[in-house]
PDB file of C-alpha atoms in Angstrom:
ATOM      1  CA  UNK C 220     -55.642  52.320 193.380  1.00 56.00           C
ATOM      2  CA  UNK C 221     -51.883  52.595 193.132  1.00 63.00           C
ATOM      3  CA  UNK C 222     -50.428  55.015 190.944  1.00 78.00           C
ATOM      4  CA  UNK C 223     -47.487  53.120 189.238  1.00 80.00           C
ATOM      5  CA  UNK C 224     -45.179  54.265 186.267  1.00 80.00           C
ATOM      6  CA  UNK C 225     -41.971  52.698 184.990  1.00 86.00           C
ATOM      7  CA  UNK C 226     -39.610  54.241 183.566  1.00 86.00           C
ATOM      8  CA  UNK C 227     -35.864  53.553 182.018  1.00 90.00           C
ATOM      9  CA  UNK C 228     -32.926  54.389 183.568  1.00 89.00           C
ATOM     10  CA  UNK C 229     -31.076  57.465 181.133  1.00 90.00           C
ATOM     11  CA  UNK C 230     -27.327  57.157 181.473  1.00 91.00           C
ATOM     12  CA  UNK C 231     -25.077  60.734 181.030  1.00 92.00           C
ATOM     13  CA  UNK C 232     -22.662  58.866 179.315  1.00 94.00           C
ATOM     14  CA  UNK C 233     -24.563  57.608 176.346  1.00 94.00           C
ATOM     15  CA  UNK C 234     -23.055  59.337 173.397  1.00 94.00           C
ATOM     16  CA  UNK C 235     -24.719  57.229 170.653  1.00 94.00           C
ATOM     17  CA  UNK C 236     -27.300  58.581 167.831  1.00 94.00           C
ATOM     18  CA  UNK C 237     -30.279  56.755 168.885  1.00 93.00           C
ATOM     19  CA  UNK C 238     -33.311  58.675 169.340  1.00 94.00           C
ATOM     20  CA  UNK C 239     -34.967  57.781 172.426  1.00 94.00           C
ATOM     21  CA  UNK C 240     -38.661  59.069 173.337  1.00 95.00           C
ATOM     22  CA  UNK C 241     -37.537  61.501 176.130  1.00 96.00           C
ATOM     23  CA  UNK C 242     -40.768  63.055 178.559  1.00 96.00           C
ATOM     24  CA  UNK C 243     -40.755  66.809 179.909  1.00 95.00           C
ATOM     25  CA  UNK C 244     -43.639  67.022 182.662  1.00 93.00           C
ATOM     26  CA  UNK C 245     -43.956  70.925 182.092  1.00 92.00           C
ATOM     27  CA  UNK C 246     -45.920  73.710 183.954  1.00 86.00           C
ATOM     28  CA  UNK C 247     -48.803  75.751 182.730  1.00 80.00           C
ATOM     29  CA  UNK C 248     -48.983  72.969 179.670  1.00 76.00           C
ATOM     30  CA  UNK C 249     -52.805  73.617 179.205  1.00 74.00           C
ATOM     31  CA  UNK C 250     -52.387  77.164 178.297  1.00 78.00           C
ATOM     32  CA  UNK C 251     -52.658  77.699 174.636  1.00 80.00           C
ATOM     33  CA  UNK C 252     -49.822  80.466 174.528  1.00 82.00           C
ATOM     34  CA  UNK C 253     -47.565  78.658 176.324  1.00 84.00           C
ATOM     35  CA  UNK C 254     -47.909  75.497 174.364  1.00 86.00           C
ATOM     36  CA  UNK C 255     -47.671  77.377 171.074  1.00 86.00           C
ATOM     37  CA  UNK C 256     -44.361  79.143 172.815  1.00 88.00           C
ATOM     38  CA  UNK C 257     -42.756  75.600 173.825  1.00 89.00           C
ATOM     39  CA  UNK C 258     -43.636  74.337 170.310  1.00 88.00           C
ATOM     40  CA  UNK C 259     -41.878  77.391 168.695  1.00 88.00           C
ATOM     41  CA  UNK C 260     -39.188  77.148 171.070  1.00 88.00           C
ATOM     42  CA  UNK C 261     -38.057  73.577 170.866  1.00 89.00           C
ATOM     43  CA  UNK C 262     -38.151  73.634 166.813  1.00 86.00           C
ATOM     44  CA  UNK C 263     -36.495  76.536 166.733  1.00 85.00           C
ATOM     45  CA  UNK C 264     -33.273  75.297 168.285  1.00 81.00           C
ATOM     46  CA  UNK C 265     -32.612  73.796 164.441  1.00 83.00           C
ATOM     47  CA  UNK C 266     -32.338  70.106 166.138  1.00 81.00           C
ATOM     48  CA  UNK C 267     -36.073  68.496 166.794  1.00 88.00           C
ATOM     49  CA  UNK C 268     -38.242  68.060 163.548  1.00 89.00           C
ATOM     50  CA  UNK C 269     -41.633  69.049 164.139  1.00 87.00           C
ATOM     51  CA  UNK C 270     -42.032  64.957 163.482  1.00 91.00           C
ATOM     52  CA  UNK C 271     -40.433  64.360 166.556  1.00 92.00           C
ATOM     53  CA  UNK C 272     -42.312  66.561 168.867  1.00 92.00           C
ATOM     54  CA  UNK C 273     -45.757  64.816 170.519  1.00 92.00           C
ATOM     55  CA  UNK C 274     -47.848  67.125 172.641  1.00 89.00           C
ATOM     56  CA  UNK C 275     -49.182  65.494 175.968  1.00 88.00           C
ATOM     57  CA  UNK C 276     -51.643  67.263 178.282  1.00 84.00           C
ATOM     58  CA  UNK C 277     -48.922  67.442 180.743  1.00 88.00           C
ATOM     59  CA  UNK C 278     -46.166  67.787 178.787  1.00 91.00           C
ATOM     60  CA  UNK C 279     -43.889  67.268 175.716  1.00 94.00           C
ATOM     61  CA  UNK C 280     -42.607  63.663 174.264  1.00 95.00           C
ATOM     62  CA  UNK C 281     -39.119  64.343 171.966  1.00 96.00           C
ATOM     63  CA  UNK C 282     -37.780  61.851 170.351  1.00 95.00           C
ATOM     64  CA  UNK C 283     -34.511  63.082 170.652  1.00 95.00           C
ATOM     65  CA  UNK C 284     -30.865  61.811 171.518  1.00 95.00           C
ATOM     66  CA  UNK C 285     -29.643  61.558 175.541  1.00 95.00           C
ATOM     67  CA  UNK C 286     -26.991  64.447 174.974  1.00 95.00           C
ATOM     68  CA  UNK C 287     -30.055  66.888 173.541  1.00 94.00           C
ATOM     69  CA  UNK C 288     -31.567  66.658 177.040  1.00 95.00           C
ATOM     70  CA  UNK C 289     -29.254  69.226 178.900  1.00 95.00           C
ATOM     71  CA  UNK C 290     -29.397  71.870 175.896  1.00 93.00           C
ATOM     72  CA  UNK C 291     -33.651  71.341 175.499  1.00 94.00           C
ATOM     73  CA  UNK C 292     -33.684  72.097 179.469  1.00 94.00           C
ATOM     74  CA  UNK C 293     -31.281  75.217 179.239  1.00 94.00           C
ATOM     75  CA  UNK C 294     -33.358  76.296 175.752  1.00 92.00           C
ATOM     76  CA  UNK C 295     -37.047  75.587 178.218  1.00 93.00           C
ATOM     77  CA  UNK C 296     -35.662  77.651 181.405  1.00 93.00           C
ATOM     78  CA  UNK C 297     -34.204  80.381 179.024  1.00 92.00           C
ATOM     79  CA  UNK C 298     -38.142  80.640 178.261  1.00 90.00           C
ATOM     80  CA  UNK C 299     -40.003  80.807 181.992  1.00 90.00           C
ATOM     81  CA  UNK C 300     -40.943  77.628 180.999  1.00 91.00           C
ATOM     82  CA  UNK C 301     -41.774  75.123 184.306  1.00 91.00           C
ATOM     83  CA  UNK C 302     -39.859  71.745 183.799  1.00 94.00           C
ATOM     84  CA  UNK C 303     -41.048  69.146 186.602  1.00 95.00           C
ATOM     85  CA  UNK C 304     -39.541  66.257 185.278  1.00 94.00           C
ATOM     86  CA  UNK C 305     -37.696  64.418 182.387  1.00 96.00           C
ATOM     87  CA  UNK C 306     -37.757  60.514 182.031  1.00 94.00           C
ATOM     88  CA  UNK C 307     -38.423  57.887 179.662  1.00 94.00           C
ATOM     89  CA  UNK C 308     -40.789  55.509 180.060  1.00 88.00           C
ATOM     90  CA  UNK C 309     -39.953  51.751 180.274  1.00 87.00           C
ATOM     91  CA  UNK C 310     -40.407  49.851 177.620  1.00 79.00           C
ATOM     92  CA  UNK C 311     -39.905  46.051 177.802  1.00 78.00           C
ATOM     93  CA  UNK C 312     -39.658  45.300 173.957  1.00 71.00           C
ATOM     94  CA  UNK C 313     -36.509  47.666 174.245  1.00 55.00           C
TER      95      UNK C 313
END
Protein backbone atom coordinates (compact mmCIF):
# COMPACT_ATOMS: atom_id res chain seq x y z
CA UNK A 1 0.00 0.00 0.00
CA UNK A 2 1.41 3.37 -0.97
CA UNK A 3 1.75 5.92 1.51
CA UNK A 4 0.56 9.16 -0.28
CA UNK A 5 -0.07 12.74 1.21
CA UNK A 6 -0.66 16.02 -0.60
CA UNK A 7 0.08 18.89 0.50
CA UNK A 8 0.00 22.83 -0.66
CA UNK A 9 2.72 24.62 -1.70
CA UNK A 10 3.41 27.69 1.29
CA UNK A 11 4.91 30.70 -0.42
CA UNK A 12 7.49 33.13 1.93
CA UNK A 13 6.10 35.93 0.34
CA UNK A 14 2.50 35.72 1.33
CA UNK A 15 1.91 38.65 3.57
CA UNK A 16 -1.92 38.47 3.68
CA UNK A 17 -4.20 37.80 6.97
CA UNK A 18 -5.61 34.57 6.03
CA UNK A 19 -5.34 31.89 8.45
CA UNK A 20 -4.24 28.83 6.88
CA UNK A 21 -4.26 25.30 8.80
CA UNK A 22 -0.41 25.03 9.12
CA UNK A 23 1.01 21.14 10.40
CA UNK A 24 4.13 20.75 12.86
CA UNK A 25 5.15 16.89 12.77
CA UNK A 26 6.84 17.22 16.34
CA UNK A 27 9.03 14.80 18.45
CA UNK A 28 8.19 13.12 21.68
CA UNK A 29 4.31 14.31 20.87
CA UNK A 30 2.88 11.32 22.94
CA UNK A 31 4.40 12.42 26.11
CA UNK A 32 1.93 14.10 28.32
CA UNK A 33 4.51 16.80 29.65
CA UNK A 34 5.66 17.67 26.56
CA UNK A 35 2.30 18.13 24.99
CA UNK A 36 1.06 20.16 27.95
CA UNK A 37 4.60 22.25 27.45
CA UNK A 38 3.94 22.83 23.53
CA UNK A 39 0.32 23.77 24.41
CA UNK A 40 1.56 26.34 27.04
CA UNK A 41 4.18 27.41 24.82
CA UNK A 42 2.43 28.21 21.60
CA UNK A 43 -0.52 30.20 23.53
CA UNK A 44 1.70 31.89 25.37
CA UNK A 45 3.36 33.76 22.53
CA UNK A 46 -0.04 36.17 22.82
CA UNK A 47 -0.80 35.25 18.93
CA UNK A 48 -2.67 31.59 18.61
CA UNK A 49 -6.11 31.36 20.49
CA UNK A 50 -6.41 28.23 22.21
CA UNK A 51 -9.37 27.90 19.30
CA UNK A 52 -6.86 27.66 16.85
CA UNK A 53 -4.65 25.04 18.24
CA UNK A 54 -5.75 21.11 17.26
CA UNK A 55 -3.69 18.42 18.90
CA UNK A 56 -2.71 15.45 16.51
CA UNK A 57 -0.96 12.30 17.75
CA UNK A 58 1.97 13.38 15.83
CA UNK A 59 1.80 16.77 16.05
CA UNK A 60 0.14 20.25 16.24
CA UNK A 61 -2.48 21.81 13.51
CA UNK A 62 -2.43 26.02 13.90
CA UNK A 63 -4.51 27.80 12.14
CA UNK A 64 -2.34 30.54 11.87
CA UNK A 65 -1.04 33.12 9.17
CA UNK A 66 2.21 32.09 6.70
CA UNK A 67 4.46 34.87 8.40
CA UNK A 68 3.63 33.17 12.12
CA UNK A 69 5.47 30.07 10.86
CA UNK A 70 9.17 31.30 11.30
CA UNK A 71 8.43 32.92 14.89
CA UNK A 72 6.22 29.44 16.12
CA UNK A 73 9.52 27.44 14.93
CA UNK A 74 12.05 29.86 16.76
CA UNK A 75 9.33 29.95 19.96
CA UNK A 76 9.31 25.47 19.53
CA UNK A 77 13.34 25.19 19.28
CA UNK A 78 13.71 27.87 22.10
CA UNK A 79 11.80 24.91 24.03
CA UNK A 80 13.90 21.42 23.10
CA UNK A 81 11.01 20.88 21.28
CA UNK A 82 11.67 18.28 18.01
CA UNK A 83 10.11 19.92 14.81
CA UNK A 84 10.22 17.27 11.81
CA UNK A 85 8.19 19.01 9.53
CA UNK A 86 5.74 21.92 8.70
CA UNK A 87 3.24 21.75 5.69
CA UNK A 88 -0.23 22.18 4.86
CA UNK A 89 -2.20 19.77 3.55
CA UNK A 90 -3.86 20.08 0.08
CA UNK A 91 -7.05 20.90 -0.10
CA UNK A 92 -8.89 20.94 -3.47
CA UNK A 93 -12.02 23.06 -2.41
CA UNK A 94 -9.26 25.79 -1.70
Amino acid sequence: MNKIMLISRLSPEDYTEERRKIFFLLGNKNDVIIENKIIDTIHNLGKVDLNDIVLKYNGIELNITTQQIPAIIKLLCSENISIYSVYQYYNPDL
